[in-house]
Amino acid sequence: MTETPIPPKGRGPLARREARLAWGLLAPTIISVSLVVILPLLAIFWISFKPIGLADLRPPSLSVNEQLRDADEAEPYIRYRVRNTSQDIALSSARFSDSFPEGVEPGAVPEGCTYAARTLTCDLGEVEAGGRSEIRVPILADDPEAMEDPLEDSEPEVVVKAPNILTNFEFSLENFARVFDGGEFWSVLWVTLVYTVFGTIGALVMGLFAAMLLNKSFRGQGILRGLYLFPYVAPVIAVAFTWVTLFDPFSGSANALLIQMGVTEEAINFFGQRPLALIMVIIFEIWRYFPLSFLFILARMQSIDTDMYEAADMDGASPFQKFWYLSLPQLLGILSVLFLLRFIWTFNKFDDIFLLTGGNAGTRTLTVNVYEQAFAISNIGAGAAVAVVIFGCLIAFSVVFFKWISREEGL
Amino acid sequence: MWRGYLTAPVLGALWMLVVATTVAVGFSFATGEAFRPSVGLCLLWGVVVGLSAVMRLGSVSMLGAVIGLAGVTLAGVGPMVIGADVGGLAEWLSALVLGASFAVSFWGIVAGLKPGVLTRHEFEEAVIRFLTGFGYIFFTAIVVIPFYVMVMTSLKNQQALLQNPLDFSIELSRGWDLLRSYVELFGQYDFGRYLWTSFYISCLTVFITLLFSVPGAYAVARLRFVGRAAFSRSILLIYMVPMIVLALPIYIAFSQMGLRNTVFGIVLIYPVTTIPVALYMLQGYFRGLPAEVEEAGLMDGLSRLAVIWKITLPLALPALASVSLYVFMIAWNEFLLAFMLLDDPSKFTLTRAVTSLNSSEVPRQHLMAGAVIATVPIMVLFLGLEKFMTKGLTAGSVKG
């Protein structure tokens, strides 16, 4: 009886070394991506619960203005003007210190101040929001007028404690209440969905059409393929501004052409009126992204076995039948993958609409709303709340996506 | 419908509309004069030509159709109406082009159609030929027109633009003055500097991205470790996170750390947006490489890192080229982060600089010239390396 060899249990030293190497190779990526993706994602949740405006990013400070007064009179004095630069945040433990040059001594030290080692230190305690005060220190000097420059040149040093809205533990649901409360939110969500659904489907259908055009070899096929990719490859600023110029109501060529052809009597404000603006933005989306669907669909088409078509020809199938019963089922996989990916990407799209209409005339989508809230209305907290909503939608899509994608080949 | 004498006139009418509109738009854009299709006459002449072509009436031939259509157009009752003040040459030329392009293409479409009953094949093939022709015209027009308008607008002056927005004829008499917007952009608006900034930021982004993603992709593709599948999924997930969601925290963090308005900050952030894409593309390529060659290398006593450096990378060179091009394109075209993080004109990237031209004080042709300057380098790169680029695009999947 021979002993059957037993495979070693667990992972051997080699496997462990390989895993170590793998994590080593991945470490830089993991660290950098978590720093710039995971951390901000956590931060956006944190911020969305905070009442924070754009102005809060500049921390409040105490401005101290020092001046020598009455230098040519009997009782010269230094006047410190203190001001809280913030209009709504109080400062605590405010203190400043100022050093005196040689030859000058304070005549009397005001209350709350101390003088030691040629340095005057004044404790101000609490300074209310927008609060100002003045401190006068009479000075003794042989020639006060000559001391003006040395005195004023030494900048007072300020120490304050300001509550930092970003790091404290003050939370509120106000941002979410504000976002969901206005009837505007639902219209924004509606616009986003319309834009996403029509943009995605349009780009897919156009891509399918273009792919069928180029799915035969002829001279110049390469050139046409390159040409049809232009809208996607060109920078978004270039094409968006071109569209705005082309459809300008006053000096746009499109309007001039339409008027000349007798389609319309007067100029149409393509990007400035509802619901035309939304339609235009969707058309732009389709125009810009059909190349991508076309590229993918073409790649899939060219890998379909031609035998099948020959067999169908023998059976007398007509061209449309071949497309409907043979090509389309073969393309269904890539079409559904493209649909899901494009759906998510279109939902997340910001630049295009922002550059075309700035979110005006009924084209404000969720992403544009983030920017509007945070920078136009200067309410970062509200912007973050919208971003959280977007992220929530994204998670929901991703669940669907991975359910589907695992069934589909390719990606 | 499946009778030739019905199919041909219908296709003829529709095709006449397509051709007349195309020629009218083309000549309008080229000359700025009034050309327009007349729907009713289009349908009429389309039916006439279609019917006579398929019924082989009398001595109607392709040449006859060319001359006939040009004739009726010049007489003012053709499918295309030519404005009264259009000069001789343009008038004759447009009529001839209309007649010739319609006749030649239409004889192709109706080839094989006969007056009697058509088989389903014959009918569908004619329809497909029609759709194909329409498709080529349609796609070429929608792609070419915006780029044509972009380039031509940049060569005009404000006054001419306002006078006739359709007139894109080049006034050769202006000579070098045609390029005035470009000269001013480079001279007064400092576009040379922005071009350079964008260029080196994009190159740095490509470099850093490759530095990070090559080892990472290799690990995911070749090495076995716990959590490999989960990792490769989370890459996909990360690259779906919208930038606008990340932009706010990044803006805040950069403001607090003084990284706003610095090229350093931009170079810090761009690669992170491209690393997941690059990693995802590269791991696909690495999987496609034969593992045996690498194993042979390992047997010969090379370390893993030496294998990557000496065997895998040289084999994956075309893949690296595709990925680099794709990443370069993303970095070059990036708008949102540059827009949010850069306020100081001396640090602008090209896209940010072009955005700043979009104001009522800057004439339109400058904005368009800026757009051309931003587009040309990426287009040159794209056309020169089309093979790599398309590969990169398909592998790079559907980002942005």
PDB file of N, CA, C and O in Angstrom, chain A residues 232-233, chain B residues 198-214 239 266-267 269-282 285 318-335 378 381 388-397 399:
ATOM      1  N   TYR A 232     -15.669  63.326 -30.140  1.00  0.00           N
ATOM      2  CA  TYR A 232     -15.298  62.792 -28.841  1.00  0.00           C
ATOM      3  C   TYR A 232     -13.874  63.187 -28.452  1.00  0.00           C
ATOM      4  O   TYR A 232     -13.585  63.422 -27.277  1.00  0.00           O
ATOM      5  N   VAL A 233     -12.999  63.249 -29.439  1.00  0.00           N
ATOM      6  CA  VAL A 233     -11.590  63.473 -29.140  1.00  0.00           C
ATOM      7  C   VAL A 233     -11.291  64.950 -28.858  1.00  0.00           C
ATOM      8  O   VAL A 233     -10.419  65.275 -28.057  1.00  0.00           O
TER       9      VAL A 233
ATOM     10  N   SER B 198      -0.104  73.360 -20.523  1.00  0.00           N
ATOM     11  CA  SER B 198      -0.949  72.200 -20.772  1.00  0.00           C
ATOM     12  C   SER B 198      -0.109  71.017 -21.228  1.00  0.00           C
ATOM     13  O   SER B 198      -0.337  69.887 -20.803  1.00  0.00           O
ATOM     14  N   PHE B 199       0.875  71.310 -22.082  1.00  0.00           N
ATOM     15  CA  PHE B 199       1.697  70.229 -22.615  1.00  0.00           C
ATOM     16  C   PHE B 199       2.467  69.526 -21.503  1.00  0.00           C
ATOM     17  O   PHE B 199       2.412  68.308 -21.370  1.00  0.00           O
ATOM     18  N   TYR B 200       3.135  70.305 -20.652  1.00  0.00           N
ATOM     19  CA  TYR B 200       3.947  69.580 -19.672  1.00  0.00           C
ATOM     20  C   TYR B 200       3.116  68.977 -18.561  1.00  0.00           C
ATOM     21  O   TYR B 200       3.455  67.927 -18.021  1.00  0.00           O
ATOM     22  N   ILE B 201       1.971  69.596 -18.257  1.00  0.00           N
ATOM     23  CA  ILE B 201       1.086  68.959 -17.274  1.00  0.00           C
ATOM     24  C   ILE B 201       0.587  67.617 -17.810  1.00  0.00           C
ATOM     25  O   ILE B 201       0.591  66.613 -17.095  1.00  0.00           O
ATOM     26  N   SER B 202       0.209  67.603 -19.108  1.00  0.00           N
ATOM     27  CA  SER B 202      -0.276  66.347 -19.679  1.00  0.00           C
ATOM     28  C   SER B 202       0.818  65.289 -19.701  1.00  0.00           C
ATOM     29  O   SER B 202       0.578  64.126 -19.380  1.00  0.00           O
ATOM     30  N   CYS B 203       2.042  65.697 -20.078  1.00  0.00           N
ATOM     31  CA  CYS B 203       3.146  64.736 -20.118  1.00  0.00           C
ATOM     32  C   CYS B 203       3.427  64.191 -18.720  1.00  0.00           C
ATOM     33  O   CYS B 203       3.607  62.981 -18.534  1.00  0.00           O
ATOM     34  N   LEU B 204       3.465  65.086 -17.737  1.00  0.00           N
ATOM     35  CA  LEU B 204       3.711  64.630 -16.369  1.00  0.00           C
ATOM     36  C   LEU B 204       2.615  63.669 -15.925  1.00  0.00           C
ATOM     37  O   LEU B 204       2.898  62.656 -15.276  1.00  0.00           O
ATOM     38  N   THR B 205       1.382  63.998 -16.293  1.00  0.00           N
ATOM     39  CA  THR B 205       0.270  63.124 -15.913  1.00  0.00           C
ATOM     40  C   THR B 205       0.460  61.734 -16.514  1.00  0.00           C
ATOM     41  O   THR B 205       0.299  60.724 -15.820  1.00  0.00           O
ATOM     42  N   VAL B 206       0.834  61.698 -17.799  1.00  0.00           N
ATOM     43  CA  VAL B 206       1.053  60.404 -18.441  1.00  0.00           C
ATOM     44  C   VAL B 206       2.144  59.643 -17.709  1.00  0.00           C
ATOM     45  O   VAL B 206       1.995  58.461 -17.365  1.00  0.00           O
ATOM     46  N   PHE B 207       3.235  60.338 -17.423  1.00  0.00           N
ATOM     47  CA  PHE B 207       4.382  59.689 -16.792  1.00  0.00           C
ATOM     48  C   PHE B 207       3.995  59.114 -15.428  1.00  0.00           C
ATOM     49  O   PHE B 207       4.228  57.941 -15.133  1.00  0.00           O
ATOM     50  N   ILE B 208       3.386  59.959 -14.590  1.00  0.00           N
ATOM     51  CA  ILE B 208       3.039  59.506 -13.239  1.00  0.00           C
ATOM     52  C   ILE B 208       2.009  58.379 -13.298  1.00  0.00           C
ATOM     53  O   ILE B 208       2.098  57.394 -12.569  1.00  0.00           O
ATOM     54  N   THR B 209       1.050  58.522 -14.218  1.00  0.00           N
ATOM     55  CA  THR B 209       0.026  57.484 -14.340  1.00  0.00           C
ATOM     56  C   THR B 209       0.657  56.136 -14.673  1.00  0.00           C
ATOM     57  O   THR B 209       0.340  55.124 -14.059  1.00  0.00           O
ATOM     58  N   LEU B 210       1.583  56.154 -15.642  1.00  0.00           N
ATOM     59  CA  LEU B 210       2.218  54.891 -16.020  1.00  0.00           C
ATOM     60  C   LEU B 210       3.033  54.341 -14.855  1.00  0.00           C
ATOM     61  O   LEU B 210       3.011  53.141 -14.574  1.00  0.00           O
ATOM     62  N   LEU B 211       3.727  55.221 -14.171  1.00  0.00           N
ATOM     63  CA  LEU B 211       4.568  54.811 -13.052  1.00  0.00           C
ATOM     64  C   LEU B 211       3.751  54.053 -12.007  1.00  0.00           C
ATOM     65  O   LEU B 211       4.196  53.071 -11.433  1.00  0.00           O
ATOM     66  N   PHE B 212       2.531  54.518 -11.781  1.00  0.00           N
ATOM     67  CA  PHE B 212       1.704  53.891 -10.761  1.00  0.00           C
ATOM     68  C   PHE B 212       0.933  52.702 -11.308  1.00  0.00           C
ATOM     69  O   PHE B 212       0.746  51.710 -10.620  1.00  0.00           O
ATOM     70  N   SER B 213       0.441  52.837 -12.548  1.00  0.00           N
ATOM     71  CA  SER B 213      -0.513  51.831 -12.996  1.00  0.00           C
ATOM     72  C   SER B 213       0.165  50.596 -13.577  1.00  0.00           C
ATOM     73  O   SER B 213      -0.421  49.518 -13.540  1.00  0.00           O
ATOM     74  N   VAL B 214       1.388  50.716 -14.098  1.00  0.00           N
ATOM     75  CA  VAL B 214       2.031  49.531 -14.665  1.00  0.00           C
ATOM     76  C   VAL B 214       2.250  48.452 -13.604  1.00  0.00           C
ATOM     77  O   VAL B 214       1.801  47.315 -13.788  1.00  0.00           O
ATOM     78  N   TYR B 239     -13.768  54.306 -10.972  1.00  0.00           N
ATOM     79  CA  TYR B 239     -13.682  55.154 -12.137  1.00  0.00           C
ATOM     80  C   TYR B 239     -15.059  55.584 -12.656  1.00  0.00           C
ATOM     81  O   TYR B 239     -15.222  56.285 -13.614  1.00  0.00           O
ATOM     82  N   ILE B 266      -2.357  70.666  -9.462  1.00  0.00           N
ATOM     83  CA  ILE B 266      -2.972  70.057 -10.642  1.00  0.00           C
ATOM     84  C   ILE B 266      -2.279  68.745 -11.001  1.00  0.00           C
ATOM     85  O   ILE B 266      -2.922  67.728 -11.251  1.00  0.00           O
ATOM     86  N   VAL B 267      -0.944  68.782 -10.970  1.00  0.00           N
ATOM     87  CA  VAL B 267      -0.194  67.571 -11.306  1.00  0.00           C
ATOM     88  C   VAL B 267      -0.444  66.491 -10.258  1.00  0.00           C
ATOM     89  O   VAL B 267      -0.380  65.299 -10.544  1.00  0.00           O
ATOM     90  N   ILE B 269      -3.338  66.028  -8.792  1.00  0.00           N
ATOM     91  CA  ILE B 269      -4.703  65.510  -8.857  1.00  0.00           C
ATOM     92  C   ILE B 269      -5.005  64.819 -10.188  1.00  0.00           C
ATOM     93  O   ILE B 269      -5.735  63.838 -10.219  1.00  0.00           O
ATOM     94  N   TYR B 270      -4.451  65.293 -11.291  1.00  0.00           N
ATOM     95  CA  TYR B 270      -4.780  64.691 -12.590  1.00  0.00           C
ATOM     96  C   TYR B 270      -4.463  63.193 -12.648  1.00  0.00           C
ATOM     97  O   TYR B 270      -5.300  62.416 -13.094  1.00  0.00           O
ATOM     98  N   PRO B 271      -3.259  62.778 -12.259  1.00  0.00           N
ATOM     99  CA  PRO B 271      -2.966  61.348 -12.395  1.00  0.00           C
ATOM    100  C   PRO B 271      -3.951  60.477 -11.627  1.00  0.00           C
ATOM    101  O   PRO B 271      -4.300  59.393 -12.081  1.00  0.00           O
ATOM    102  N   VAL B 272      -4.413  60.967 -10.476  1.00  0.00           N
ATOM    103  CA  VAL B 272      -5.307  60.115  -9.699  1.00  0.00           C
ATOM    104  C   VAL B 272      -6.610  59.868 -10.443  1.00  0.00           C
ATOM    105  O   VAL B 272      -7.222  58.811 -10.313  1.00  0.00           O
ATOM    106  N   THR B 273      -7.018  60.840 -11.259  1.00  0.00           N
ATOM    107  CA  THR B 273      -8.238  60.603 -12.024  1.00  0.00           C
ATOM    108  C   THR B 273      -7.995  59.639 -13.184  1.00  0.00           C
ATOM    109  O   THR B 273      -8.917  59.023 -13.682  1.00  0.00           O
ATOM    110  N   THR B 274      -6.749  59.526 -13.620  1.00  0.00           N
ATOM    111  CA  THR B 274      -6.478  58.650 -14.770  1.00  0.00           C
ATOM    112  C   THR B 274      -5.914  57.287 -14.374  1.00  0.00           C
ATOM    113  O   THR B 274      -5.987  56.355 -15.169  1.00  0.00           O
ATOM    114  N   ILE B 275      -5.357  57.167 -13.172  1.00  0.00           N
ATOM    115  CA  ILE B 275      -4.756  55.889 -12.784  1.00  0.00           C
ATOM    116  C   ILE B 275      -5.752  54.724 -12.854  1.00  0.00           C
ATOM    117  O   ILE B 275      -5.432  53.682 -13.434  1.00  0.00           O
ATOM    118  N   PRO B 276      -6.965  54.869 -12.304  1.00  0.00           N
ATOM    119  CA  PRO B 276      -7.890  53.730 -12.392  1.00  0.00           C
ATOM    120  C   PRO B 276      -8.166  53.308 -13.836  1.00  0.00           C
ATOM    121  O   PRO B 276      -8.182  52.115 -14.134  1.00  0.00           O
ATOM    122  N   VAL B 277      -8.356  54.279 -14.743  1.00  0.00           N
ATOM    123  CA  VAL B 277      -8.597  53.942 -16.152  1.00  0.00           C
ATOM    124  C   VAL B 277      -7.414  53.189 -16.716  1.00  0.00           C
ATOM    125  O   VAL B 277      -7.556  52.128 -17.330  1.00  0.00           O
ATOM    126  N   ALA B 278      -6.225  53.773 -16.505  1.00  0.00           N
ATOM    127  CA  ALA B 278      -5.016  53.171 -17.067  1.00  0.00           C
ATOM    128  C   ALA B 278      -4.804  51.777 -16.500  1.00  0.00           C
ATOM    129  O   ALA B 278      -4.464  50.837 -17.234  1.00  0.00           O
ATOM    130  N   LEU B 279      -5.031  51.643 -15.209  1.00  0.00           N
ATOM    131  CA  LEU B 279      -4.835  50.343 -14.567  1.00  0.00           C
ATOM    132  C   LEU B 279      -5.783  49.314 -15.182  1.00  0.00           C
ATOM    133  O   LEU B 279      -5.389  48.192 -15.494  1.00  0.00           O
ATOM    134  N   TYR B 280      -7.003  49.738 -15.372  1.00  0.00           N
ATOM    135  CA  TYR B 280      -8.001  48.829 -15.912  1.00  0.00           C
ATOM    136  C   TYR B 280      -7.648  48.404 -17.341  1.00  0.00           C
ATOM    137  O   TYR B 280      -7.730  47.233 -17.701  1.00  0.00           O
ATOM    138  N   MET B 281      -7.204  49.373 -18.167  1.00  0.00           N
ATOM    139  CA  MET B 281      -6.825  49.049 -19.538  1.00  0.00           C
ATOM    140  C   MET B 281      -5.616  48.122 -19.569  1.00  0.00           C
ATOM    141  O   MET B 281      -5.598  47.125 -20.288  1.00  0.00           O
ATOM    142  N   LEU B 282      -4.606  48.497 -18.776  1.00  0.00           N
ATOM    143  CA  LEU B 282      -3.346  47.757 -18.850  1.00  0.00           C
ATOM    144  C   LEU B 282      -3.493  46.319 -18.360  1.00  0.00           C
ATOM    145  O   LEU B 282      -2.893  45.400 -18.928  1.00  0.00           O
ATOM    146  N   TYR B 285      -4.572  44.212 -21.123  1.00  0.00           N
ATOM    147  CA  TYR B 285      -3.485  43.919 -22.064  1.00  0.00           C
ATOM    148  C   TYR B 285      -2.535  42.868 -21.489  1.00  0.00           C
ATOM    149  O   TYR B 285      -2.143  41.933 -22.173  1.00  0.00           O
ATOM    150  N   PRO B 318       2.994  48.533 -27.481  1.00  0.00           N
ATOM    151  CA  PRO B 318       1.853  49.141 -28.164  1.00  0.00           C
ATOM    152  C   PRO B 318       0.738  49.506 -27.183  1.00  0.00           C
ATOM    153  O   PRO B 318       0.096  50.549 -27.312  1.00  0.00           O
ATOM    154  N   ALA B 319       0.538  48.638 -26.192  1.00  0.00           N
ATOM    155  CA  ALA B 319      -0.491  48.923 -25.184  1.00  0.00           C
ATOM    156  C   ALA B 319      -0.128  50.176 -24.406  1.00  0.00           C
ATOM    157  O   ALA B 319      -0.971  51.039 -24.160  1.00  0.00           O
ATOM    158  N   LEU B 320       1.143  50.283 -24.051  1.00  0.00           N
ATOM    159  CA  LEU B 320       1.572  51.470 -23.309  1.00  0.00           C
ATOM    160  C   LEU B 320       1.336  52.728 -24.148  1.00  0.00           C
ATOM    161  O   LEU B 320       0.934  53.763 -23.621  1.00  0.00           O
ATOM    162  N   ALA B 321       1.595  52.606 -25.452  1.00  0.00           N
ATOM    163  CA  ALA B 321       1.379  53.761 -26.323  1.00  0.00           C
ATOM    164  C   ALA B 321      -0.095  54.155 -26.327  1.00  0.00           C
ATOM    165  O   ALA B 321      -0.443  55.332 -26.187  1.00  0.00           O
ATOM    166  N   SER B 322      -0.989  53.154 -26.450  1.00  0.00           N
ATOM    167  CA  SER B 322      -2.427  53.466 -26.445  1.00  0.00           C
ATOM    168  C   SER B 322      -2.834  54.145 -25.153  1.00  0.00           C
ATOM    169  O   SER B 322      -3.529  55.167 -25.153  1.00  0.00           O
ATOM    170  N   VAL B 323      -2.386  53.545 -24.036  1.00  0.00           N
ATOM    171  CA  VAL B 323      -2.783  54.094 -22.743  1.00  0.00           C
ATOM    172  C   VAL B 323      -2.242  55.513 -22.576  1.00  0.00           C
ATOM    173  O   VAL B 323      -2.954  56.413 -22.127  1.00  0.00           O
ATOM    174  N   SER B 324      -0.987  55.707 -22.969  1.00  0.00           N
ATOM    175  CA  SER B 324      -0.399  57.041 -22.834  1.00  0.00           C
ATOM    176  C   SER B 324      -1.199  58.065 -23.632  1.00  0.00           C
ATOM    177  O   SER B 324      -1.489  59.151 -23.133  1.00  0.00           O
ATOM    178  N   LEU B 325      -1.537  57.700 -24.857  1.00  0.00           N
ATOM    179  CA  LEU B 325      -2.292  58.634 -25.691  1.00  0.00           C
ATOM    180  C   LEU B 325      -3.631  58.975 -25.055  1.00  0.00           C
ATOM    181  O   LEU B 325      -4.045  60.133 -25.021  1.00  0.00           O
ATOM    182  N   TYR B 326      -4.295  57.944 -24.557  1.00  0.00           N
ATOM    183  CA  TYR B 326      -5.609  58.152 -23.974  1.00  0.00           C
ATOM    184  C   TYR B 326      -5.513  59.038 -22.729  1.00  0.00           C
ATOM    185  O   TYR B 326      -6.292  59.977 -22.553  1.00  0.00           O
ATOM    186  N   VAL B 327      -4.526  58.757 -21.898  1.00  0.00           N
ATOM    187  CA  VAL B 327      -4.336  59.554 -20.684  1.00  0.00           C
ATOM    188  C   VAL B 327      -3.964  60.993 -21.049  1.00  0.00           C
ATOM    189  O   VAL B 327      -4.469  61.953 -20.465  1.00  0.00           O
ATOM    190  N   PHE B 328      -3.101  61.116 -22.054  1.00  0.00           N
ATOM    191  CA  PHE B 328      -2.724  62.461 -22.512  1.00  0.00           C
ATOM    192  C   PHE B 328      -3.964  63.226 -22.950  1.00  0.00           C
ATOM    193  O   PHE B 328      -4.140  64.399 -22.600  1.00  0.00           O
ATOM    194  N   MET B 329      -4.835  62.545 -23.667  1.00  0.00           N
ATOM    195  CA  MET B 329      -6.052  63.200 -24.137  1.00  0.00           C
ATOM    196  C   MET B 329      -6.918  63.644 -22.964  1.00  0.00           C
ATOM    197  O   MET B 329      -7.428  64.768 -22.948  1.00  0.00           O
ATOM    198  N   ILE B 330      -7.079  62.785 -21.967  1.00  0.00           N
ATOM    199  CA  ILE B 330      -7.904  63.157 -20.812  1.00  0.00           C
ATOM    200  C   ILE B 330      -7.316  64.382 -20.122  1.00  0.00           C
ATOM    201  O   ILE B 330      -8.022  65.339 -19.809  1.00  0.00           O
ATOM    202  N   ALA B 331      -5.990  64.358 -19.917  1.00  0.00           N
ATOM    203  CA  ALA B 331      -5.357  65.464 -19.195  1.00  0.00           C
ATOM    204  C   ALA B 331      -5.440  66.745 -20.014  1.00  0.00           C
ATOM    205  O   ALA B 331      -5.703  67.824 -19.492  1.00  0.00           O
ATOM    206  N   TRP B 332      -5.227  66.621 -21.307  1.00  0.00           N
ATOM    207  CA  TRP B 332      -5.231  67.810 -22.180  1.00  0.00           C
ATOM    208  C   TRP B 332      -6.623  68.435 -22.223  1.00  0.00           C
ATOM    209  O   TRP B 332      -6.779  69.652 -22.226  1.00  0.00           O
ATOM    210  N   ASN B 333      -7.655  67.601 -22.256  1.00  0.00           N
ATOM    211  CA  ASN B 333      -9.024  68.106 -22.400  1.00  0.00           C
ATOM    212  C   ASN B 333      -9.669  68.454 -21.068  1.00  0.00           C
ATOM    213  O   ASN B 333     -10.782  68.961 -21.053  1.00  0.00           O
ATOM    214  N   GLU B 334      -9.019  68.160 -19.953  1.00  0.00           N
ATOM    215  CA  GLU B 334      -9.656  68.330 -18.642  1.00  0.00           C
ATOM    216  C   GLU B 334     -10.087  69.772 -18.447  1.00  0.00           C
ATOM    217  O   GLU B 334      -9.354  70.712 -18.703  1.00  0.00           O
ATOM    218  N   PHE B 335     -11.307  69.945 -17.949  1.00  0.00           N
ATOM    219  CA  PHE B 335     -11.815  71.291 -17.791  1.00  0.00           C
ATOM    220  C   PHE B 335     -12.211  71.617 -16.351  1.00  0.00           C
ATOM    221  O   PHE B 335     -11.777  72.622 -15.792  1.00  0.00           O
ATOM    222  N   ILE B 378      -4.279  67.938 -30.233  1.00  0.00           N
ATOM    223  CA  ILE B 378      -4.832  66.620 -29.917  1.00  0.00           C
ATOM    224  C   ILE B 378      -5.296  65.919 -31.195  1.00  0.00           C
ATOM    225  O   ILE B 378      -5.195  64.704 -31.329  1.00  0.00           O
ATOM    226  N   LEU B 381      -2.164  64.582 -33.023  1.00  0.00           N
ATOM    227  CA  LEU B 381      -1.753  63.374 -32.316  1.00  0.00           C
ATOM    228  C   LEU B 381      -2.682  62.219 -32.674  1.00  0.00           C
ATOM    229  O   LEU B 381      -2.251  61.096 -32.936  1.00  0.00           O
ATOM    230  N   PHE B 388      -3.377  53.452 -32.548  1.00  0.00           N
ATOM    231  CA  PHE B 388      -3.205  53.326 -31.102  1.00  0.00           C
ATOM    232  C   PHE B 388      -4.367  53.977 -30.359  1.00  0.00           C
ATOM    233  O   PHE B 388      -4.834  53.500 -29.341  1.00  0.00           O
ATOM    234  N   MET B 389      -4.779  55.114 -30.919  1.00  0.00           N
ATOM    235  CA  MET B 389      -5.806  55.884 -30.229  1.00  0.00           C
ATOM    236  C   MET B 389      -7.113  55.105 -30.171  1.00  0.00           C
ATOM    237  O   MET B 389      -7.734  55.011 -29.121  1.00  0.00           O
ATOM    238  N   THR B 390      -7.535  54.542 -31.311  1.00  0.00           N
ATOM    239  CA  THR B 390      -8.805  53.811 -31.290  1.00  0.00           C
ATOM    240  C   THR B 390      -8.696  52.618 -30.350  1.00  0.00           C
ATOM    241  O   THR B 390      -9.639  52.304 -29.640  1.00  0.00           O
ATOM    242  N   LYS B 391      -7.522  51.985 -30.349  1.00  0.00           N
ATOM    243  CA  LYS B 391      -7.326  50.861 -29.444  1.00  0.00           C
ATOM    244  C   LYS B 391      -7.473  51.335 -28.004  1.00  0.00           C
ATOM    245  O   LYS B 391      -8.141  50.716 -27.197  1.00  0.00           O
ATOM    246  N   GLY B 392      -6.829  52.475 -27.731  1.00  0.00           N
ATOM    247  CA  GLY B 392      -6.906  53.027 -26.388  1.00  0.00           C
ATOM    248  C   GLY B 392      -8.332  53.367 -26.011  1.00  0.00           C
ATOM    249  O   GLY B 392      -8.771  53.103 -24.899  1.00  0.00           O
ATOM    250  N   LEU B 393      -9.059  53.930 -26.979  1.00  0.00           N
ATOM    251  CA  LEU B 393     -10.433  54.322 -26.680  1.00  0.00           C
ATOM    252  C   LEU B 393     -11.298  53.109 -26.370  1.00  0.00           C
ATOM    253  O   LEU B 393     -12.027  53.097 -25.388  1.00  0.00           O
ATOM    254  N   THR B 394     -11.190  52.083 -27.224  1.00  0.00           N
ATOM    255  CA  THR B 394     -12.045  50.919 -26.974  1.00  0.00           C
ATOM    256  C   THR B 394     -11.661  50.235 -25.670  1.00  0.00           C
ATOM    257  O   THR B 394     -12.521  49.798 -24.925  1.00  0.00           O
ATOM    258  N   ALA B 395     -10.358  50.149 -25.409  1.00  0.00           N
ATOM    259  CA  ALA B 395      -9.954  49.486 -24.172  1.00  0.00           C
ATOM    260  C   ALA B 395     -10.249  50.388 -22.990  1.00  0.00           C
ATOM    261  O   ALA B 395     -10.603  49.932 -21.922  1.00  0.00           O
ATOM    262  N   GLY B 396     -10.107  51.692 -23.208  1.00  0.00           N
ATOM    263  CA  GLY B 396     -10.324  52.645 -22.135  1.00  0.00           C
ATOM    264  C   GLY B 396     -11.788  52.747 -21.822  1.00  0.00           C
ATOM    265  O   GLY B 396     -12.195  53.517 -20.977  1.00  0.00           O
ATOM    266  N   SER B 397     -12.560  51.961 -22.561  1.00  0.00           N
ATOM    267  CA  SER B 397     -13.968  51.872 -22.272  1.00  0.00           C
ATOM    268  C   SER B 397     -14.605  53.232 -22.391  1.00  0.00           C
ATOM    269  O   SER B 397     -14.195  54.025 -23.203  1.00  0.00           O
ATOM    270  N   LYS B 399     -15.074  56.088 -20.563  1.00  0.00           N
ATOM    271  CA  LYS B 399     -14.915  57.167 -19.580  1.00  0.00           C
ATOM    272  C   LYS B 399     -15.325  58.520 -20.148  1.00  0.00           C
ATOM    273  O   LYS B 399     -15.008  58.849 -21.266  1.00  0.00           O
TER     274      LYS B 399
END
